[in-house]
Structure formats: C-alpha cells, structure tokens
Amino acid sequence: MRTPMFCTAAAGVLSIASASPLKPRNNGTMVYEFTDLTPSPELNWAPCYDNFTCAYLEVPLDYANSSIGTTNIAFIKKWSQNSSAEDILVNPGGPGGSGVGYIMANLEVLETKFGPQYNYVGFDPRGVSRSGPSLDCFPGFPIARNIFDAEMFTAVDDSTESSLAKSFQRSAAFGKWCTEVLAINGTAQYAGTVAVANDMLHYIELRAKELGHPPEEAKLWYYGMSYGSVLGATYAALFPNRIGRLVIDGVVDSEDYYYNGWRTALETTDEDMKTFYKYCYEAGPELCLFHQNATSPEELEKRAIATLESLKKSPIVFADPATGVAPVIVTWQDVIAIAFSISYSPISGFPGWDLVLTGLEKGNATLAAISTMKAQILVPPTENFQDSRTLIACIDNAGRFNTSTFETYEEHIEYLFNQSYYGGPIIGSIVGPACRSVNIYPPESQLFKGIPSANKTSNPILFIGNKLDPITPLSSAKKMSSLFAGSEVITVDAVGHTTSGLCSKCLDKYTMAYMADATLPPPNTVFWLQY
Ligand SMILES: *[C@@H]1O[C@H](CO)[C@@H](O)[C@H](O)[C@H]1NC(C)=O
Ligand SMILES: *[C@@H]1O[C@H](CO)[C@@H](O)[C@H](O)[C@H]1NC(C)=O
Ligand SMILES: *[C@@H]1O[C@H](CO)[C@@H](O)[C@H](O)[C@H]1NC(C)=O
Ligand SMILES: *[C@@H]1O[C@H](CO)[C@@H](O)[C@H](O)[C@H]1NC(C)=O
Ligand SMILES: *[C@@H]1O[C@H](CO)[C@@H](O)[C@H](O)[C@H]1NC(C)=O
Ligand SMILES: *[C@@H]1O[C@H](CO)[C@@H](O)[C@H](O)[C@H]1NC(C)=O
Ligand SMILES: *[C@@H]1O[C@H](CO)[C@@H](O)[C@H](O)[C@H]1NC(C)=O
Ligand SMILES: *[C@@H]1O[C@H](CO)[C@@H](O)[C@H](O)[C@H]1NC(C)=O
Ligand SMILES: *[C@@H]1O[C@H](CO)[C@@H](O)[C@H](O)[C@H]1NC(C)=O
Ligand SMILES: *[C@@H]1O[C@H](CO)[C@@H](O)[C@H](O)[C@H]1NC(C)=O
C-alpha cells in the first residue's frame, strides 16, 4: 500500500454541525439561489454557482396519490466532458445533510474516488435546506431555533435523578413544538426516506428520457455516506433491479435506524476516542500538550475523564466580550458534544481536542467555550440542519421506538451510556427519545416495513467500513452486506467516520474498478491506512 495522506474537506455526515454557507450573488444569467429558478416537472438545467447546472424539480408529495400536491427538490450537477456520461447521485449523510452543498465543496473528493469521467449530482433530500416540504419549526425566527435547539439537543445528563428527569422532559418538547408548527402546512410527513428513494428513481427516469433511453430500464448510480447508506439500502430494497452502481460508505444498521433509536451505532465510539490517548502518548510531550510526561496512554485517558467529570460539579463560566461570542457556562455536556464531534474526524480534530483538554485541565475554558453550539447562539444559521435531522429520523421511525415512559427512557439511556461515554449522551438526545412527541407519521405508501434487504440485485452493492468508526461501526457494514446478496464489504483499517475525508490510492483503486464494471474486491478485503 502506498502511504496515504489526508485529503481536504471531510463530509458533514451524521454530523452535529451544519454545512457551510454559500453567498448568493445573482447577476442575471448565472443563478446563485434555487429560489431564482422556476420549479418544473422536467429537468430544466440552468447554469448555477459558476461551475454547475441546477434544476428545481417539481415532484409529487406522494407518488401514490398525485392529488395531494407537489414539492420541489434542488438538484445540482457537475458535468464531465462527456455529456452522456453516467450521473452519480450523492448523499452526504445526516439525515439533514445537503447534497447540493456537498457537491460544491467536495467535488475533488468524488473525482479522486471514482474518476473525473462521471457527472456528479447532488440534491437536497426532502425537508433539507433548499428542498421541500419545509421541516422548519421556526420559520422566520432562526435565532429562536438556535436557542431552542441548543437546549433541546444538549447532551443527556444522567448524573443525578433530577438531571435525568430534566433530560426526559426535554425530550418531549421538540416534538410537541414541531408537530404543532408543522401541522400548519400539513406536508412534513412526506419527507421520509422512502419518498426520497422514489425521488431518486424519478430522477434517473427523467435523465434516461433526456438521453433518449427507455425510462423503465434506467438504473441508479449512487454514492451514499452514513445516513446515505440508509437511503441507499432503502432504494436497493425497493428497486433491486434498478441498481447500476451503489457504493455505501460508513454503513448504518438500517434496521436499528428504522426501529430502535440508534442502539447499535456506538459500538466503537470509545475505542475511536481512545486512539487520541494512544497517539498523544506516542507523540510525546513536545507534540501533544496534554501529554505532560505521562507514563502510559491509560494515564492520559484517566486524567482526561477526571477533567471532564469535574465539570459536572464545577462548570466553568466563560464571558469575554473580546472574543465576540455569547457568554457560555461550559458544562460536561458541552464538552462531551465537542469530543463526540471530534471522534468523526480524528486526523483534523485531535490537535484541537489536545488544546481543549489541556486548557480545561488548567481551568481555562476559552477553547471549549468557543467550540460549543451555545457560543454561536446569536449567529443566524445558514441551514436548518438539526431540525431536519431529527425530524427525518423520527418520520422514518414512525413511532416504532417508544420511550414515552420514564422507565423505558431510563433503560435506553443506561444502555447507550454503557455503550459509550462520548456518544451515549449525544445519541440519547438528538434522536430516539427526541421522537417521542413527534406525531408526524409517513403515509402508508411511504412507510418502510421490514428490514432493507434483497436476494437479488441487478448489480452488486459495495459497502465500505472503517475499523473504528464512532457512529457506523464495522459490524453494521457486515450486517447490511449479509442482507444484500452478492454484496461485499471493504474494511479500511482507519479511525473516524466514513472514508470521505481520507485519501487512499488503494481504496480509490477498488472504487474506480467497481464504477467501471461493477467489479467487487475479493471477500474480506482489509487494508491498512497509516496516518
Ligand atoms: C455575470 O454575468 C456575465 C454575463 O452577463 C458574465 O460574463 C459574468 O462572468 C458573470 N459574473 C459572475 C461573477 O458570474
Ligand atoms: C469554480 O471553479 C473554479 C476553478 O476550478 C474555482 O476556483 C471556483 O472556486 C469554483 N466555484 C465554485 C462555486 O465552486
Ligand atoms: C388522495 O388524496 C386525496 C386528498 O388528500 C384524498 O381525498 C383521496 O382519498 C386520496 N386517494 C387515495 C386513493 O388514497
Ligand atoms: C460517454 O459516456 C457513455 C456512458 O457511460 C459511454 O458509453 C461513452 O463511451 C462515453 N464516451 C466517451 C468518449 O468516453
Ligand atoms: C410552509 O411551507 C412554506 C413553503 O414551503 C414555507 O415557506 C413555510 O415556512 C412553511 N411553514 C411552516 C410553518 O413550516
Ligand atoms: C517533562 O519532563 C521534562 C524533562 O524532564 C521537563 O523538562 C518538563 O518540565 C516536564 N514537563 C512537565 C509538564 O512535567
Ligand atoms: C486560556 O486559553 C486561551 C486559548 O488557548 C489563551 O489565549 C488564554 O491566554 C488563556 N487564559 C489564561 C488566563 O491563561
Ligand atoms: C408508547 O407506549 C405508551 C405506553 O406503553 C403507549 O401508551 C403509547 O401509545 C405508545 N406510543 C406509540 C406511538 O406507540
Ligand atoms: C449497564 O451496565 C451495567 C453494568 O455492567 C449492567 O448491570 C446493566 O444491566 C447495563 N444496563 C443496560 C440497560 O444494558
Ligand atoms: C429472500 O429469500 C428468503 C428465502 O427464500 C425469503 O424468506 C425472503 O423473504 C427473501 N427476501 C426478499 C427481500 O425478497
């Protein structure tokens, strides 16, 4: 294997932060906002964002009943030199992640992985960013949403009976509020994953028409990361004979996603974080500030946990107008959220974790404070990521995971905390119990039943999993592969979430070969990625 290096821009996959903004600057011919496009039931491509074309596609809210109305889906496309090249549709994860934003920011990642000879198509799935139906629980009041979400999605605190009771009550508020607000439009229930899978089928049929090919034979070419694996697996289960290529990277256990409130997601989160202490120890006190002549990685981890735990009794006040951020009381919950988000991309994140921890151990919470969601509370968000993420997960779950009593809630939280110190408090907050008062259910035609699987697909699926992934453990990739006949898993001996941010010529060789002619790697392919 060649020595890999770290490539630019990691994905916003199952992420706890939102994607970066694009400044609109419409000058007539070139479009910089989807609202400047007229929605159309055909693919009306218009030049947009300098290097791309965009289409605002009008689709039925419910493909099973056209009288319910329509909504609009934002598509962006980067054409290759060859105008009849295959379109690879991309989903960056979430749920709630914007495919339009991903294509604009990460084209190089895609062209490196699969080659420049394809067209890359990003779209905002239903309920996300530029696409309808709206899942905005605070239309016109983005700062109110910041404040509400910072409270709602704060990590679960199980340190006392009363803090846990408060977390339990909090888990009901999001659904109560959003259900009522969204009832005004009455269309939120059409934003589930089954509907999005149907949008993808609809898209490839329209594309086939453009090319003069029979629509009913069109096949999907797709790259999905993280939650994008749920979308990919759902599509594959619904339309197994309409698969051209399907690459799924950072594989979610779709059964757990649809039924269980993400109970299998955190198997390797803590092992992922442990690598920080290992690498810090190996790097030595010169390169890793937190080291301070420790005699083992275990000692480092013990000091880190003691520092974090001390925040439970003594949160640190941070109030410094000179920093330009809102005053923050830095709690254990805030810092756990920082750690969990860092576990997604260790290579870029660990140096920051080193500084955050070193500061906190000395009672200096400056870096921790400015890294919290609370510090940004007065900055209008560019995208409504968090509400979309939670609501889409809840719509897909459709009430099948039920923590409406304190006892069931307590069991679930204990289960997650047992599984992961860093991930349990976050996953226990942002999904699962957060759905317990969301009374928005998909229509029968968009309810996924059973477990995504297929005994025969028109082309085999390629799954990719990292050995230590903090939110999509390798076991999920193996499980999903076992449900799709003929599929294979490539295991990458890497730490972090998905391979989107990793640069590996070895992996690229496999992904390119697969795109070229559906060649799969030999069974049980594992390769090592050195940082
Ligand atoms: C604005 O439009 C003109 C054509 O009307 C084009 O030449 C120019 O490049 C555009 N500017 C930008 C920033 O896209
Ligand atoms: C368009 O492409 C140029 C040249 O590759 C690049 O510098 C620019 O950032 C791109 N613009 C967008 C919006 O991606
Ligand atoms: C389709 O939707 C309309 C409007 O909501 C409803 O009146 C009608 O019964 C539905 N038709 C079917 C076949 O479900
Ligand atoms: C363009 O793409 C089509 C579809 O993949 C392919 O059949 C054709 O050979 C390509 N043409 C060139 C010049 O690469
Ligand atoms: C209802 O839908 C419209 C159009 O998508 C949107 O602008 C508005 O914010 C939505 N209202 C609510 C309460 O979500
Ligand atoms: C670590 O050891 C070096 C060499 O003995 C010493 O100079 C340094 O002060 C020590 N650092 C700490 C934080 O104890
Ligand atoms: C706290 O940490 C910040 C960031 O590293 C630093 O700029 C600041 O000087 C520190 N404050 C004190 C009192 O040491
Ligand atoms: C959840 O469980 C409670 C108590 O067992 C029950 O009353 C409620 O109807 C259930 N909710 C759903 C959506 O199934
Ligand atoms: C959590 O772990 C403890 C100690 O191993 C065990 O007794 C308990 O049953 C576990 N709880 C759950 C819900 O799995
Ligand atoms: C696959 O085949 C098994 C055994 O015949 C059957 O029980 C199962 O329902 C099939 N699954 C699908 C998705 O068709």
mmCIF file of N, CA and C in Angstrom, residues 350-394:
data_model
loop_
_atom_site.group_PDB
_atom_site.id
_atom_site.type_symbol
_atom_site.label_atom_id
_atom_site.label_comp_id
_atom_site.label_asym_id
_atom_site.label_seq_id
_atom_site.Cartn_x
_atom_site.Cartn_y
_atom_site.Cartn_z
ATOM 1 N N PHE A 350 -8.107 15.840 16.363
ATOM 2 C CA PHE A 350 -7.355 15.547 17.583
ATOM 3 C C PHE A 350 -6.452 16.690 18.052
ATOM 4 N N PRO A 351 -5.786 17.400 17.147
ATOM 5 C CA PRO A 351 -4.971 18.519 17.649
ATOM 6 C C PRO A 351 -5.809 19.533 18.437
ATOM 7 N N GLY A 352 -7.037 19.761 17.998
ATOM 8 C CA GLY A 352 -7.925 20.676 18.711
ATOM 9 C C GLY A 352 -8.349 20.110 20.063
ATOM 10 N N TRP A 353 -8.615 18.815 20.090
ATOM 11 C CA TRP A 353 -9.006 18.161 21.350
ATOM 12 C C TRP A 353 -7.863 18.262 22.365
ATOM 13 N N ASP A 354 -6.656 18.144 21.874
ATOM 14 C CA ASP A 354 -5.476 18.311 22.725
ATOM 15 C C ASP A 354 -5.529 19.687 23.423
ATOM 16 N N LEU A 355 -5.792 20.724 22.655
ATOM 17 C CA LEU A 355 -5.804 22.075 23.221
ATOM 18 C C LEU A 355 -6.995 22.297 24.156
ATOM 19 N N VAL A 356 -8.157 21.774 23.766
ATOM 20 C CA VAL A 356 -9.350 21.924 24.612
ATOM 21 C C VAL A 356 -9.102 21.279 25.976
ATOM 22 N N LEU A 357 -8.597 20.031 25.952
ATOM 23 C CA LEU A 357 -8.355 19.288 27.197
ATOM 24 C C LEU A 357 -7.285 19.956 28.062
ATOM 25 N N THR A 358 -6.205 20.365 27.404
ATOM 26 C CA THR A 358 -5.111 20.985 28.147
ATOM 27 C C THR A 358 -5.599 22.237 28.846
ATOM 28 N N GLY A 359 -6.411 23.031 28.150
ATOM 29 C CA GLY A 359 -6.986 24.230 28.757
ATOM 30 C C GLY A 359 -7.871 23.879 29.938
ATOM 31 N N LEU A 360 -8.790 22.943 29.734
ATOM 32 C CA LEU A 360 -9.748 22.594 30.784
ATOM 33 C C LEU A 360 -9.056 22.059 32.033
ATOM 34 N N GLU A 361 -8.007 21.281 31.834
ATOM 35 C CA GLU A 361 -7.320 20.720 32.992
ATOM 36 C C GLU A 361 -6.761 21.832 33.877
ATOM 37 N N LYS A 362 -6.418 22.951 33.225
ATOM 38 C CA LYS A 362 -5.903 24.092 33.986
ATOM 39 C C LYS A 362 -7.007 25.065 34.379
ATOM 40 N N GLY A 363 -8.262 24.699 34.102
ATOM 41 C CA GLY A 363 -9.366 25.587 34.435
ATOM 42 C C GLY A 363 -9.599 26.673 33.401
ATOM 43 N N ASN A 364 -8.966 26.535 32.239
ATOM 44 C CA ASN A 364 -9.142 27.525 31.171
ATOM 45 C C ASN A 364 -10.115 26.968 30.124
ATOM 46 N N ALA A 365 -11.309 27.563 30.069
ATOM 47 C CA ALA A 365 -12.359 27.012 29.205
ATOM 48 C C ALA A 365 -12.522 27.798 27.905
ATOM 49 N N THR A 366 -11.555 28.649 27.577
ATOM 50 C CA THR A 366 -11.720 29.505 26.391
ATOM 51 C C THR A 366 -12.002 28.694 25.124
ATOM 52 N N LEU A 367 -11.132 27.734 24.830
ATOM 53 C CA LEU A 367 -11.312 26.983 23.583
ATOM 54 C C LEU A 367 -12.553 26.104 23.630
ATOM 55 N N ALA A 368 -12.820 25.531 24.801
ATOM 56 C CA ALA A 368 -14.030 24.725 24.935
ATOM 57 C C ALA A 368 -15.252 25.609 24.683
ATOM 58 N N ALA A 369 -15.262 26.790 25.280
ATOM 59 C CA ALA A 369 -16.428 27.673 25.161
ATOM 60 C C ALA A 369 -16.698 28.042 23.707
ATOM 61 N N ILE A 370 -15.637 28.465 23.005
ATOM 62 C CA ILE A 370 -15.903 28.919 21.641
ATOM 63 C C ILE A 370 -16.207 27.768 20.690
ATOM 64 N N SER A 371 -15.958 26.527 21.136
ATOM 65 C CA SER A 371 -16.306 25.381 20.296
ATOM 66 C C SER A 371 -17.738 24.894 20.528
ATOM 67 N N THR A 372 -18.424 25.461 21.503
ATOM 68 C CA THR A 372 -19.777 24.964 21.778
ATOM 69 C C THR A 372 -20.798 25.572 20.826
ATOM 70 N N MET A 373 -21.934 24.856 20.722
ATOM 71 C CA MET A 373 -23.070 25.348 19.961
ATOM 72 C C MET A 373 -23.588 26.641 20.601
ATOM 73 N N LYS A 374 -23.536 26.687 21.946
ATOM 74 C CA LYS A 374 -24.077 27.842 22.677
ATOM 75 C C LYS A 374 -23.384 29.144 22.294
ATOM 76 N N ALA A 375 -22.079 29.048 21.977
ATOM 77 C CA ALA A 375 -21.329 30.263 21.668
ATOM 78 C C ALA A 375 -21.847 30.922 20.390
ATOM 79 N N GLN A 376 -22.460 30.103 19.526
ATOM 80 C CA GLN A 376 -22.924 30.616 18.228
ATOM 81 C C GLN A 376 -24.421 30.918 18.237
ATOM 82 N N ILE A 377 -24.969 30.985 19.424
ATOM 83 C CA ILE A 377 -26.426 31.020 19.539
ATOM 84 C C ILE A 377 -27.059 32.239 18.853
ATOM 85 N N LEU A 378 -26.311 33.337 18.770
ATOM 86 C CA LEU A 378 -26.886 34.550 18.190
ATOM 87 C C LEU A 378 -26.534 34.731 16.709
ATOM 88 N N VAL A 379 -25.836 33.734 16.156
ATOM 89 C CA VAL A 379 -25.470 33.810 14.735
ATOM 90 C C VAL A 379 -26.544 33.085 13.922
ATOM 91 N N PRO A 380 -27.207 33.801 13.015
ATOM 92 C CA PRO A 380 -28.263 33.129 12.245
ATOM 93 C C PRO A 380 -27.683 31.952 11.466
ATOM 94 N N PRO A 381 -28.271 30.763 11.593
ATOM 95 C CA PRO A 381 -27.753 29.598 10.874
ATOM 96 C C PRO A 381 -28.069 29.730 9.390
ATOM 97 N N THR A 382 -27.208 29.147 8.553
ATOM 98 C CA THR A 382 -27.466 29.221 7.122
ATOM 99 C C THR A 382 -28.408 28.113 6.688
ATOM 100 N N GLU A 383 -28.397 27.032 7.428
ATOM 101 C CA GLU A 383 -29.267 25.920 7.078
ATOM 102 C C GLU A 383 -29.904 25.368 8.337
ATOM 103 N N ASN A 384 -31.149 24.927 8.174
ATOM 104 C CA ASN A 384 -31.838 24.305 9.293
ATOM 105 C C ASN A 384 -31.457 22.835 9.312
ATOM 106 N N PHE A 385 -30.266 22.538 9.840
ATOM 107 C CA PHE A 385 -29.789 21.162 9.790
ATOM 108 C C PHE A 385 -30.375 20.301 10.912
ATOM 109 N N GLN A 386 -30.344 20.835 12.138
ATOM 110 C CA GLN A 386 -30.674 19.987 13.287
ATOM 111 C C GLN A 386 -32.128 19.546 13.317
ATOM 112 N N ASP A 387 -33.037 20.473 12.992
ATOM 113 C CA ASP A 387 -34.451 20.088 12.991
ATOM 114 C C ASP A 387 -34.715 19.057 11.901
ATOM 115 N N SER A 388 -34.103 19.268 10.731
ATOM 116 C CA SER A 388 -34.293 18.310 9.622
ATOM 117 C C SER A 388 -33.780 16.933 10.020
ATOM 118 N N ARG A 389 -32.587 16.918 10.617
ATOM 119 C CA ARG A 389 -32.007 15.636 11.007
ATOM 120 C C ARG A 389 -32.942 14.862 11.929
ATOM 121 N N THR A 390 -33.355 15.517 12.985
ATOM 122 C CA THR A 390 -34.163 14.805 13.968
ATOM 123 C C THR A 390 -35.535 14.442 13.387
ATOM 124 N N LEU A 391 -36.144 15.378 12.678
ATOM 125 C CA LEU A 391 -37.493 15.098 12.160
ATOM 126 C C LEU A 391 -37.492 13.979 11.119
ATOM 127 N N ILE A 392 -36.513 13.961 10.231
ATOM 128 C CA ILE A 392 -36.480 12.893 9.219
ATOM 129 C C ILE A 392 -36.292 11.538 9.910
ATOM 130 N N ALA A 393 -35.384 11.496 10.894
ATOM 131 C CA ALA A 393 -35.187 10.241 11.625
ATOM 132 C C ALA A 393 -36.487 9.823 12.319
ATOM 133 N N CYS A 394 -37.218 10.785 12.865
ATOM 134 C CA CYS A 394 -38.465 10.465 13.570
ATOM 135 C C CYS A 394 -39.553 10.009 12.596
#
